């Protein structure tokens, strides 16, 4: 069976800056795949290109057997592919409930949206408690829950998370990683960019290591955890 | 005291019109970072539709509907034809484009209709007045206040209770993430322009009801004032636009009414000095917009 997502020769440029220089990777259904690498290695650019937030310069992206290389960001969430962007980016001037409502914006199936509300409020009781509060007034950890909850409102097949543990206290980071496993058990496929290499490899199936816009290593989570590539990737940048 | 109440009614009426115009500017600015100086021409278009409908002897209510619809359609077309091609350009490019649109429309009005001011036939009732308690209020003033209140309630409901309105607020805060949610850039921007056209159309009806005439430059002054009001309130902030509009209305009317005659000549500079004073105390306006992430489409 073809993987759920497959990127081939993916390149992302910002003017003269070549942020991603031809990477190949895949995410299979039901997997947790982590993308590791130093600051500026091109991880966020890669995820943003997958969801159409930045244009793909060269290469192709296949998702669920269709070519989404040139797809517009607006069309991908309804198709089952969404991203929790780096830095959470909740709508601070909208209430918690309004943020979640926006997460389901492109979904027409009413029953599916109703089920999504239940699922998100069950996973995150705190969001239900705070549903009327402005998202900007939530704590960092709660905002991360909201950002993930908002993404789950569209009932994604593949959920991409860009540094979900960034800036969170160790205890909350643990909760986030537990949540990723819970979601996978519920049938969501996950692609996760992380700085916490060891912690994220502990829950992942496979991983890719980015350096200077290229993939310099890949393999099972266990192999990567034991490899010397990892320290190299973080030191070289 | 009576004079004071009378002038307060005038101030609410004028301030309300400024508030509607400033809101129209703010809605578009908050979404795409464009200060649309051609907003005034939307008013003028609505004004001319009122004039033609009056000449055709149409019932006034129908004229209002047509005038406001014309302004909405013109706003959407303006976005489609003039602003969409430069959507991702710099703020300066957008501003210059809006000036160009404004001038093209003014020249069209001058050549196709008339350089001179044209009378607009209004129903008799608008120029009458009613006694409430001790003082007399013009029917047109009452209608202006009622229309403003209705529009503000409608807008508040739309922005808070309607999915499309919430999506506009979301897009104003972070356009990229809004798109990620499946919110279409074209739809949100067209919606913002339609809303600004609606607000300009209603403001035009109120403006013309007080003056019974329309000319090619009709929209220029009120929209300049609305621009000042929007900055006074906090550019891009919807609540700020309303607050700024009313404050400017009060400043203008009270200065006109209570400034000693020998000072009247300096009324406008004094008014603007007051605006500057407010901005010195609150540089981001009365109710600043939440820090815009300035994420463009
Ligand atoms: N919008 C942009 N315009 C220009 N250059 C950019 C832009 N975004 C990223 N870059 C550059 O592209 C390169 C890759 O950045 P990217 O954000 O993808 O890295 P990253 O691996 O996610 O890093 P981090 O771990 O710091 O988030 C960097 O050199 C960065 O400076
Ligand atoms: Mg990044």
Coordinates of C-alpha atoms and ligand atoms in Angstrom, one line a residue:
Chain A
X1 CA 0.0 0.0 0.0
X2 CA 1.2 3.5 -0.8
X3 CA 2.1 5.7 2.2
X4 CA -0.5 8.2 3.3
X5 CA 1.9 11.0 2.5
X6 CA 4.9 11.0 0.2
X7 CA 7.2 13.9 -0.7
X8 CA 9.7 13.5 -3.5
X9 CA 12.5 15.9 -4.3
X10 CA 10.7 18.7 -2.3
X11 CA 12.3 22.1 -2.5
X12 CA 11.3 25.4 -0.8
X13 CA 12.9 28.7 -1.6
X14 CA 12.3 32.2 -0.1
X15 CA 13.7 34.4 -2.8
X16 CA 17.4 33.6 -2.9
X17 CA 17.2 31.5 0.3
X18 CA 17.1 27.8 -0.4
X19 CA 15.4 26.6 2.8
X20 CA 14.7 23.0 1.6
X21 CA 16.9 21.5 -1.0
X22 CA 15.3 18.3 -2.3
X23 CA 14.0 16.0 0.4
X24 CA 12.3 12.7 0.1
X25 CA 10.2 11.2 2.9
X26 CA 7.0 9.4 3.6
X27 CA 4.5 9.0 6.4
X28 CA 2.6 5.7 6.5
X29 CA -0.9 5.3 7.8
X30 CA -1.0 5.0 11.5
X31 CA 2.6 6.0 12.0
X32 CA 4.2 8.6 14.2
X33 CA 7.1 10.1 12.3
X34 CA 9.4 12.7 13.8
X35 CA 11.4 15.3 12.0
X36 CA 14.5 16.4 13.9
X37 CA 17.2 18.9 13.2
X38 CA 18.8 22.1 14.3
X39 CA 17.3 25.6 14.1
X40 CA 17.0 26.7 10.5
X41 CA 17.4 23.2 9.1
X42 CA 14.2 23.6 7.1
X43 CA 11.7 21.5 9.1
X44 CA 9.0 24.2 9.4
X45 CA 9.4 25.1 5.8
X46 CA 8.9 21.5 4.8
X47 CA 5.7 21.2 6.9
X48 CA 4.4 24.6 5.6
X49 CA 5.0 23.5 2.1
X50 CA 3.1 20.2 2.6
X51 CA 0.0 22.2 3.7
X52 CA 0.3 24.8 1.0
X53 CA 1.2 27.7 3.2
X54 CA 4.5 28.3 1.3
X55 CA 4.8 27.3 -2.4
X56 CA 6.6 24.1 -3.4
X57 CA 9.5 25.2 -5.6
X58 CA 10.2 21.7 -7.0
X59 CA 9.3 18.1 -6.3
X60 CA 5.9 16.6 -5.6
X61 CA 3.7 15.8 -2.7
X62 CA 1.2 12.9 -2.7
X63 CA -1.5 12.7 -0.1
X64 CA -4.0 9.8 0.1
X65 CA -3.3 9.0 -3.6
X66 CA -3.8 12.5 -4.9
X67 CA -1.2 15.0 -6.0
X68 CA -1.4 18.0 -3.6
X69 CA 1.8 19.7 -4.7
X70 CA 0.0 22.8 -5.9
X71 CA -3.0 22.5 -3.6
X72 CA -4.1 25.7 -1.8
X73 CA -4.0 25.7 2.0
X74 CA -7.7 26.2 2.2
X75 CA -8.5 22.9 0.5
X76 CA -6.2 20.6 2.5
X77 CA -7.8 20.7 5.9
X78 CA -11.2 19.6 4.5
X79 CA -9.3 16.9 2.7
X80 CA -7.9 15.5 5.9
X81 CA -4.5 17.0 6.2
X82 CA -3.8 19.8 8.7
X83 CA -1.0 21.4 10.6
X84 CA -0.6 22.8 14.1
X85 CA 1.8 25.6 13.3
X86 CA 5.0 26.5 15.2
X87 CA 4.2 28.8 18.0
X88 CA 0.6 27.6 18.4
X89 CA -0.9 30.7 16.6
X90 CA -4.3 30.4 18.3
X91 CA -6.6 33.3 17.5
X92 CA -6.0 35.3 20.7
X93 CA -9.0 37.7 20.2
X94 CA -11.4 34.8 19.6
X95 CA -12.9 32.8 22.4
X96 CA -11.8 29.2 22.9
X97 CA -15.1 27.9 21.4
X98 CA -14.7 30.3 18.4
X99 CA -11.2 29.0 17.8
X100 CA -12.6 25.4 17.8
X101 CA -15.4 26.5 15.5
X102 CA -12.9 27.8 13.0
X103 CA -11.0 24.5 13.1
X104 CA -14.1 22.9 11.7
X105 CA -14.8 25.8 9.2
X106 CA -14.3 23.8 6.0
X107 CA -16.2 20.7 7.2
X108 CA -19.7 20.4 5.8
X109 CA -20.8 17.2 7.5
X110 CA -22.7 18.4 10.6
X111 CA -22.7 15.0 12.4
X112 CA -18.9 14.8 12.0
X113 CA -18.5 18.3 13.5
X114 CA -20.7 17.4 16.4
X115 CA -18.6 14.4 17.1
X116 CA -15.5 16.5 16.9
X117 CA -16.7 18.9 19.6
X118 CA -17.3 15.9 21.8
X119 CA -13.9 14.4 21.1
X120 CA -12.0 17.7 21.7
X121 CA -13.9 18.5 24.9
X122 CA -13.4 15.0 26.2
X123 CA -9.6 15.1 25.4
X124 CA -9.3 18.6 26.9
X125 CA -11.9 19.2 29.6
X126 CA -10.0 22.5 30.4
X127 CA -11.1 23.8 27.0
X128 CA -14.7 23.2 27.8
X129 CA -14.3 24.9 31.1
X130 CA -12.7 27.9 29.4
X131 CA -14.8 27.9 26.3
X132 CA -16.0 31.5 26.7
X133 CA -12.6 32.9 27.5
X134 CA -10.4 34.8 25.0
X135 CA -7.7 32.3 23.7
X136 CA -5.1 35.0 24.2
X137 CA -5.6 34.8 28.0
X138 CA -4.9 31.0 28.2
X139 CA -1.6 29.7 29.6
X140 CA 1.0 28.5 27.1
X141 CA 0.1 24.8 27.7
X142 CA -3.6 25.5 27.4
X143 CA -2.9 27.4 24.1
X144 CA -1.1 24.4 22.8
X145 CA -4.0 22.1 23.8
X146 CA -6.3 24.6 22.0
X147 CA -4.1 24.6 18.9
X148 CA -4.2 20.8 18.8
X149 CA -7.9 20.7 19.6
X150 CA -8.6 23.3 16.8
X151 CA -6.8 21.1 14.3
X152 CA -8.7 18.0 15.5
X153 CA -12.0 19.7 14.8
X154 CA -11.5 18.9 11.1
X155 CA -11.1 15.2 12.0
X156 CA -7.7 14.9 10.2
X157 CA -6.3 11.7 8.8
X158 CA -2.8 13.2 9.0
X159 CA -2.0 15.7 11.7
X160 CA 1.3 17.6 11.4
X161 CA 2.6 19.2 14.6
X162 CA 5.4 21.8 14.4
X163 CA 7.3 21.8 17.7
X164 CA 4.3 21.2 20.0
X165 CA 6.5 21.1 23.1
X166 CA 8.1 24.5 22.4
X167 CA 8.3 26.7 25.5
X168 CA 6.3 24.4 27.7
X169 CA 7.2 23.1 31.2
X170 CA 8.5 19.6 31.4
X171 CA 5.3 18.2 32.9
X172 CA 3.2 19.7 30.1
X173 CA 5.7 18.5 27.5
X174 CA 5.1 15.0 28.9
X175 CA 1.3 15.5 28.5
X176 CA 1.8 16.6 24.9
X177 CA 3.7 13.5 24.1
X178 CA 1.2 11.3 25.8
X179 CA -1.5 13.0 23.8
X180 CA 0.3 12.2 20.5
X181 CA 0.3 8.6 21.4
X182 CA -3.4 8.7 22.4
X183 CA -4.2 10.3 19.1
X184 CA -2.3 7.7 17.2
X185 CA -4.3 5.0 19.1
X186 CA -7.5 6.8 18.0
X187 CA -6.4 6.3 14.4
X188 CA -4.7 9.6 13.5
X189 CA -1.4 9.5 11.6
X190 CA 1.1 12.1 12.9
X191 CA 4.1 13.9 11.6
X192 CA 5.9 15.8 14.3
X193 CA 8.7 18.3 14.2
X194 CA 10.5 18.3 17.5
X195 CA 13.6 19.7 19.3
X196 CA 13.2 17.2 22.1
X197 CA 14.9 14.5 20.1
X198 CA 15.2 11.7 22.7
X199 CA 11.7 12.2 24.1
X200 CA 10.0 12.3 20.7
X201 CA 12.0 9.3 19.4
X202 CA 10.7 7.4 22.4
X203 CA 7.1 7.6 21.1
X204 CA 7.8 7.6 17.4
X205 CA 8.0 4.8 14.9
X206 CA 10.4 6.4 12.5
X207 CA 12.3 9.7 12.1
X208 CA 14.2 11.9 9.6
X209 CA 17.1 14.1 10.5
X210 CA 17.3 17.5 8.7
X211 CA 20.4 19.6 8.3
X212 CA 20.9 22.5 6.0
X213 CA 17.7 21.9 4.1
X214 CA 18.5 18.2 3.4
X215 CA 17.7 15.0 5.0
X216 CA 20.9 13.6 6.4
X217 CA 19.6 10.5 8.1
X218 CA 16.5 8.4 8.6
X219 CA 15.5 5.2 10.1
X220 CA 13.5 3.6 12.9
X221 CA 13.1 5.6 16.0
X222 CA 15.3 3.1 17.9
X223 CA 18.1 3.2 15.4
X224 CA 18.1 7.0 15.3
X225 CA 18.2 7.1 19.1
X226 CA 21.3 5.1 19.1
X227 CA 23.0 6.8 16.1
X228 CA 25.7 9.4 16.3
X229 CA 23.9 11.4 13.5
X230 CA 21.7 13.1 15.9
X231 CA 24.3 15.0 17.9
X232 CA 26.0 15.9 14.6
X233 CA 22.7 17.3 13.1
X234 CA 22.3 19.6 16.1
X235 CA 25.9 20.7 16.3
X236 CA 26.6 21.4 12.7
X237 CA 24.0 24.1 12.3
Chain B
X1 CA -29.6 73.3 28.4
X2 CA -32.0 72.8 25.5
X3 CA -29.3 74.0 23.1
X4 CA -26.9 71.5 24.7
X5 CA -29.3 68.6 24.3
X6 CA -30.1 69.7 20.7
X7 CA -26.4 69.8 19.8
X8 CA -25.9 66.4 21.5
X9 CA -28.5 64.9 19.2
X10 CA -26.7 66.5 16.3
X11 CA -23.4 65.1 17.5
X12 CA -24.7 61.6 17.9
X13 CA -26.2 61.8 14.4
X14 CA -23.0 63.0 12.7
X15 CA -20.8 60.9 14.9
X16 CA -22.8 57.8 14.0
X17 CA -22.3 58.5 10.3
X18 CA -18.6 58.9 10.9
X19 CA -18.6 55.7 12.9
X20 CA -20.3 53.7 10.1
X21 CA -17.7 55.0 7.6
X22 CA -14.8 54.4 9.9
X23 CA -16.0 50.9 10.5
X24 CA -16.1 50.2 6.8
X25 CA -12.5 51.4 6.5
X26 CA -11.5 49.4 9.6
X27 CA -13.1 46.1 8.4
X28 CA -11.1 46.2 5.1
X29 CA -7.9 47.5 6.8
X30 CA -8.0 44.7 9.5
X31 CA -8.2 42.0 6.8
X32 CA -5.8 43.2 4.1
X33 CA -3.9 46.2 5.5
X34 CA -5.4 48.5 2.9
X35 CA -6.7 52.0 3.7
X36 CA -9.3 52.3 1.0
X37 CA -9.6 56.0 0.1
X38 CA -12.1 55.0 -2.6
X39 CA -14.5 54.2 0.2
X40 CA -15.8 57.8 -0.3
X41 CA -16.7 57.0 -3.9
X42 CA -18.9 54.1 -2.7
X43 CA -20.9 56.8 -0.8
X44 CA -21.0 59.0 -3.9
X45 CA -22.3 56.1 -6.0
X46 CA -25.0 55.4 -3.5
X47 CA -25.8 59.2 -3.5
X48 CA -26.2 59.2 -7.3
X49 CA -28.5 56.1 -7.2
X50 CA -30.7 58.0 -4.7
X51 CA -30.8 61.0 -7.1
X52 CA -31.8 58.9 -10.1
X53 CA -34.3 56.9 -8.1
X54 CA -35.8 60.2 -6.9
X55 CA -36.0 61.5 -10.5
X56 CA -37.7 58.2 -11.5
X57 CA -40.3 58.8 -8.8
X58 CA -39.5 55.6 -6.9
X59 CA -40.7 55.1 -3.4
X60 CA -38.0 56.2 -1.0
X61 CA -37.6 52.8 0.7
X62 CA -36.9 51.2 -2.6
X63 CA -34.4 53.9 -3.5
X64 CA -32.6 53.2 -0.3
X65 CA -32.4 49.5 -1.0
X66 CA -31.1 50.2 -4.5
X67 CA -28.6 52.8 -3.3
X68 CA -27.2 50.5 -0.6
X69 CA -27.1 47.5 -3.0
X70 CA -25.3 49.6 -5.6
X71 CA -22.6 50.5 -3.0
X72 CA -22.2 46.8 -2.0
X73 CA -21.9 45.7 -5.6
X74 CA -19.4 48.5 -6.4
X75 CA -17.3 47.6 -3.3
X76 CA -17.1 44.0 -4.4
X77 CA -16.3 45.0 -8.0
X78 CA -13.6 47.4 -6.7
X79 CA -11.9 44.6 -4.9
X80 CA -12.2 42.2 -7.8
X81 CA -10.9 44.6 -10.4
X82 CA -8.5 46.9 -8.7
X83 CA -7.3 45.4 -5.4
X84 CA -7.1 41.7 -6.1
X85 CA -4.2 42.0 -8.6
X86 CA -2.1 44.0 -6.0
X87 CA -3.2 42.1 -3.0
X88 CA 0.2 41.0 -1.9
X89 CA 1.9 44.3 -2.7
X90 CA 3.2 46.7 -0.1
X91 CA 0.9 48.9 1.9
X92 CA 2.1 51.9 -0.1
X93 CA 1.1 50.2 -3.4
X94 CA -2.3 49.4 -2.0
X95 CA -2.8 53.0 -0.8
X96 CA -1.8 54.5 -4.2
X97 CA -4.1 52.0 -5.9
X98 CA -7.0 53.2 -3.8
X99 CA -6.2 56.8 -4.6
X100 CA -6.2 55.9 -8.3
X101 CA -9.6 54.2 -8.0
X102 CA -10.9 57.1 -6.2
X103 CA -9.8 59.6 -8.8
X104 CA -10.9 57.5 -11.8
X105 CA -14.4 57.3 -10.2
X106 CA -14.5 61.1 -9.5
X107 CA -13.6 61.8 -13.1
X108 CA -16.2 59.4 -14.3
X109 CA -18.9 61.1 -12.2
X110 CA -17.8 64.5 -13.5
X111 CA -17.9 63.5 -17.1
X112 CA -20.9 61.1 -17.1
X113 CA -23.1 62.9 -14.7
X114 CA -22.1 66.5 -13.9
X115 CA -19.4 68.5 -12.3
X116 CA -22.0 70.4 -10.4
X117 CA -24.0 69.4 -7.3
X118 CA -27.3 67.8 -8.2
X119 CA -30.4 68.0 -6.0
X120 CA -31.8 64.8 -4.6
X121 CA -35.5 64.5 -4.1
X122 CA -36.3 63.4 -0.6
X123 CA -39.6 62.6 1.0
X124 CA -41.2 65.6 2.8
X125 CA -41.2 63.8 6.1
X126 CA -37.4 63.9 6.3
X127 CA -37.4 67.7 6.6
X128 CA -40.0 67.8 9.3
X129 CA -39.4 67.6 12.9
X130 CA -41.0 66.3 16.1
X131 CA -41.2 67.7 19.6
X132 CA -40.0 65.3 22.3
X133 CA -40.4 66.8 25.7
X134 CA -39.0 70.3 25.6
X135 CA -37.1 70.2 22.4
X136 CA -37.4 69.7 18.7
X137 CA -35.6 67.0 16.7
X138 CA -35.5 66.7 12.9
X139 CA -36.9 63.4 11.6
X140 CA -33.7 62.9 9.6
X141 CA -31.7 63.1 12.7
X142 CA -33.8 60.5 14.5
X143 CA -33.6 58.3 11.5
X144 CA -29.8 58.7 11.3
X145 CA -29.5 57.7 15.0
X146 CA -31.8 54.7 14.6
X147 CA -30.1 53.6 11.4
X148 CA -26.7 53.8 13.1
X149 CA -27.8 51.9 16.1
X150 CA -29.4 49.2 13.9
X151 CA -26.2 48.9 11.8
X152 CA -24.0 48.7 14.9
X153 CA -26.2 45.9 16.4
X154 CA -26.2 44.1 13.1
X155 CA -22.5 44.3 12.8
X156 CA -21.9 43.1 16.3
X157 CA -24.2 40.2 15.8
X158 CA -22.6 39.3 12.5
X159 CA -19.0 39.4 13.8
X160 CA -19.9 37.5 17.0
X161 CA -22.7 35.1 16.1
X162 CA -22.2 34.3 12.4
X163 CA -19.6 31.8 11.3
X164 CA -18.6 34.1 8.4
X165 CA -18.1 37.0 10.8
X166 CA -16.0 35.0 13.2
X167 CA -13.9 33.9 10.2
X168 CA -13.3 37.5 9.3
X169 CA -12.1 38.2 12.8
X170 CA -9.9 35.1 12.6
X171 CA -8.5 36.2 9.2
X172 CA -7.9 39.7 10.5
X173 CA -5.7 38.2 13.3
X174 CA -3.8 35.6 11.4
X175 CA -4.5 35.2 7.7
X176 CA -2.2 32.2 7.1
X177 CA -3.7 30.2 9.9
X178 CA -7.2 31.1 8.9
X179 CA -6.5 29.7 5.4
X180 CA -5.2 26.6 7.1
X181 CA -8.6 26.2 8.7
X182 CA -10.2 26.1 5.3
X183 CA -11.2 29.8 5.3
X184 CA -10.9 31.0 1.7
X185 CA -8.9 34.2 1.3
X186 CA -11.0 35.4 -1.7
X187 CA -14.2 34.9 0.2
X188 CA -13.1 36.6 3.3
X189 CA -11.7 39.6 1.4
X190 CA -14.8 39.9 -0.8
X191 CA -16.9 39.6 2.3
X192 CA -15.0 42.4 4.0
X193 CA -15.5 44.7 1.0
X194 CA -19.2 43.8 0.8
X195 CA -19.5 44.8 4.4
X196 CA -17.7 48.0 3.9
X197 CA -19.9 48.7 0.9
X198 CA -23.0 48.1 3.0
X199 CA -21.7 50.5 5.7
X200 CA -20.8 53.2 3.1
X201 CA -24.2 52.8 1.4
X202 CA -26.1 53.4 4.7
X203 CA -23.8 56.2 5.6
X204 CA -24.5 57.8 2.2
X205 CA -28.2 57.6 2.7
X206 CA -27.8 59.3 6.0
X207 CA -25.4 61.9 4.6
X208 CA -27.7 62.8 1.7
X209 CA -30.8 62.9 3.9
X210 CA -29.2 65.8 5.7
X211 CA -28.1 67.7 2.6
X212 CA -30.5 66.7 -0.3
X213 CA -27.7 67.0 -2.8
X214 CA -24.9 65.0 -4.4
X215 CA -21.8 66.0 -6.2
X216 CA -18.7 64.1 -7.6
X217 CA -16.6 64.8 -4.6
X218 CA -19.4 64.1 -2.0
X219 CA -17.6 61.2 -0.4
X220 CA -14.2 62.8 0.0
X221 CA -14.7 64.9 3.1
X222 CA -16.7 62.4 5.2
X223 CA -14.3 59.6 4.4
X224 CA -11.3 61.8 5.3
X225 CA -13.1 62.5 8.6
X226 CA -13.7 58.7 9.0
X227 CA -10.1 58.1 8.3
X228 CA -9.2 60.5 11.2
X229 CA -11.8 58.8 13.3
X230 CA -10.4 55.3 12.6
X231 CA -6.9 56.5 13.6
X232 CA -8.3 58.2 16.6
X233 CA -10.0 55.0 17.6
X234 CA -7.1 52.7 16.7
X235 CA -6.6 51.7 13.1
X236 CA -7.9 48.3 12.3
X237 CA -10.0 48.1 15.5
X238 CA -13.7 47.9 15.0
X239 CA -14.7 49.1 18.4
X240 CA -12.1 51.8 18.1
X241 CA -13.6 52.9 14.8
X242 CA -17.0 53.4 16.4
X243 CA -15.5 55.2 19.4
X244 CA -13.4 57.4 17.2
X245 CA -16.4 58.2 14.9
X246 CA -18.6 59.3 17.8
X247 CA -15.8 61.3 19.5
X248 CA -15.0 63.1 16.3
X249 CA -18.7 63.9 15.8
X250 CA -19.0 65.3 19.3
X251 CA -15.8 67.4 18.8
X252 CA -17.0 68.9 15.6
X253 CA -20.5 69.7 16.7
X254 CA -19.7 71.0 20.1
X255 CA -17.0 73.3 18.7
X256 CA -19.3 74.6 16.0
X257 CA -22.0 75.2 18.7
X258 CA -20.1 76.5 21.6
X259 CA -16.9 78.1 20.4
X260 CA -17.1 81.9 20.6
X261 CA -17.9 83.5 17.2
X262 CA -14.4 85.1 16.9
X263 CA -12.9 81.6 17.2
X264 CA -15.1 79.9 14.7
X265 CA -12.6 80.5 12.0
X266 CA -10.2 78.2 13.7
X267 CA -12.8 75.5 14.4
X268 CA -11.2 72.8 12.2
X269 CA -7.6 73.3 13.4
X270 CA -8.8 73.3 17.0
X271 CA -10.7 70.1 16.4
X272 CA -7.7 68.4 14.8
X273 CA -5.5 69.7 17.7
X274 CA -7.9 67.9 20.1
X275 CA -7.5 64.7 18.0
X276 CA -3.7 65.0 18.1
X277 CA -3.9 65.6 21.9
X278 CA -5.9 62.4 22.3
X279 CA -3.3 60.5 20.1
X280 CA -0.4 62.0 22.2
X281 CA -2.0 60.5 25.3
X282 CA -3.0 57.2 23.5
X283 CA -0.7 56.8 20.6
X284 CA -2.4 53.6 19.4
X285 CA -5.9 55.1 19.6
X286 CA -8.7 54.9 22.0
X287 CA -9.3 51.1 21.6
X288 CA -6.2 49.7 19.8
X289 CA -6.4 46.7 17.5
X290 CA -4.8 43.6 18.9
X291 CA -1.2 43.4 17.7
X292 CA -1.6 42.6 14.1
X293 CA 0.5 39.7 13.1
X294 CA 0.6 41.3 9.6
X295 CA 0.4 37.9 8.0
X296 CA -0.5 38.6 4.4
X297 CA -2.4 36.3 2.1
Ligands
LIG1 N1 9.5 33.5 5.4 C1 10.8 33.3 5.2 N2 11.5 34.2 4.4 C2 12.8 34.0 4.2 N3 13.6 33.0 4.8 C3 12.9 32.2 5.6 C4 11.5 32.3 5.8 N4 11.2 31.3 6.7 C5 12.3 30.6 6.9 N5 13.3 31.1 6.2 C6 14.7 30.5 6.2 O1 14.6 29.2 5.8 C7 15.5 28.4 6.6 C8 14.8 27.3 7.2 O2 13.9 27.8 8.1 P1 12.8 26.9 8.9 O3 11.9 27.8 9.7 O4 12.2 26.0 7.9 O5 13.7 26.0 9.8 P2 13.3 25.1 11.1 O6 14.1 23.8 10.8 O7 11.9 25.0 11.3 O8 14.0 25.8 12.3 P3 13.5 26.0 13.8 O9 13.9 24.8 14.5 O10 14.3 27.2 14.3 O11 12.0 26.2 13.8 C9 16.2 29.3 7.6 O12 17.4 29.7 7.1 C10 15.3 30.5 7.6 O13 16.0 31.7 7.9
LIG2 MG1 10.6 25.6 12.7

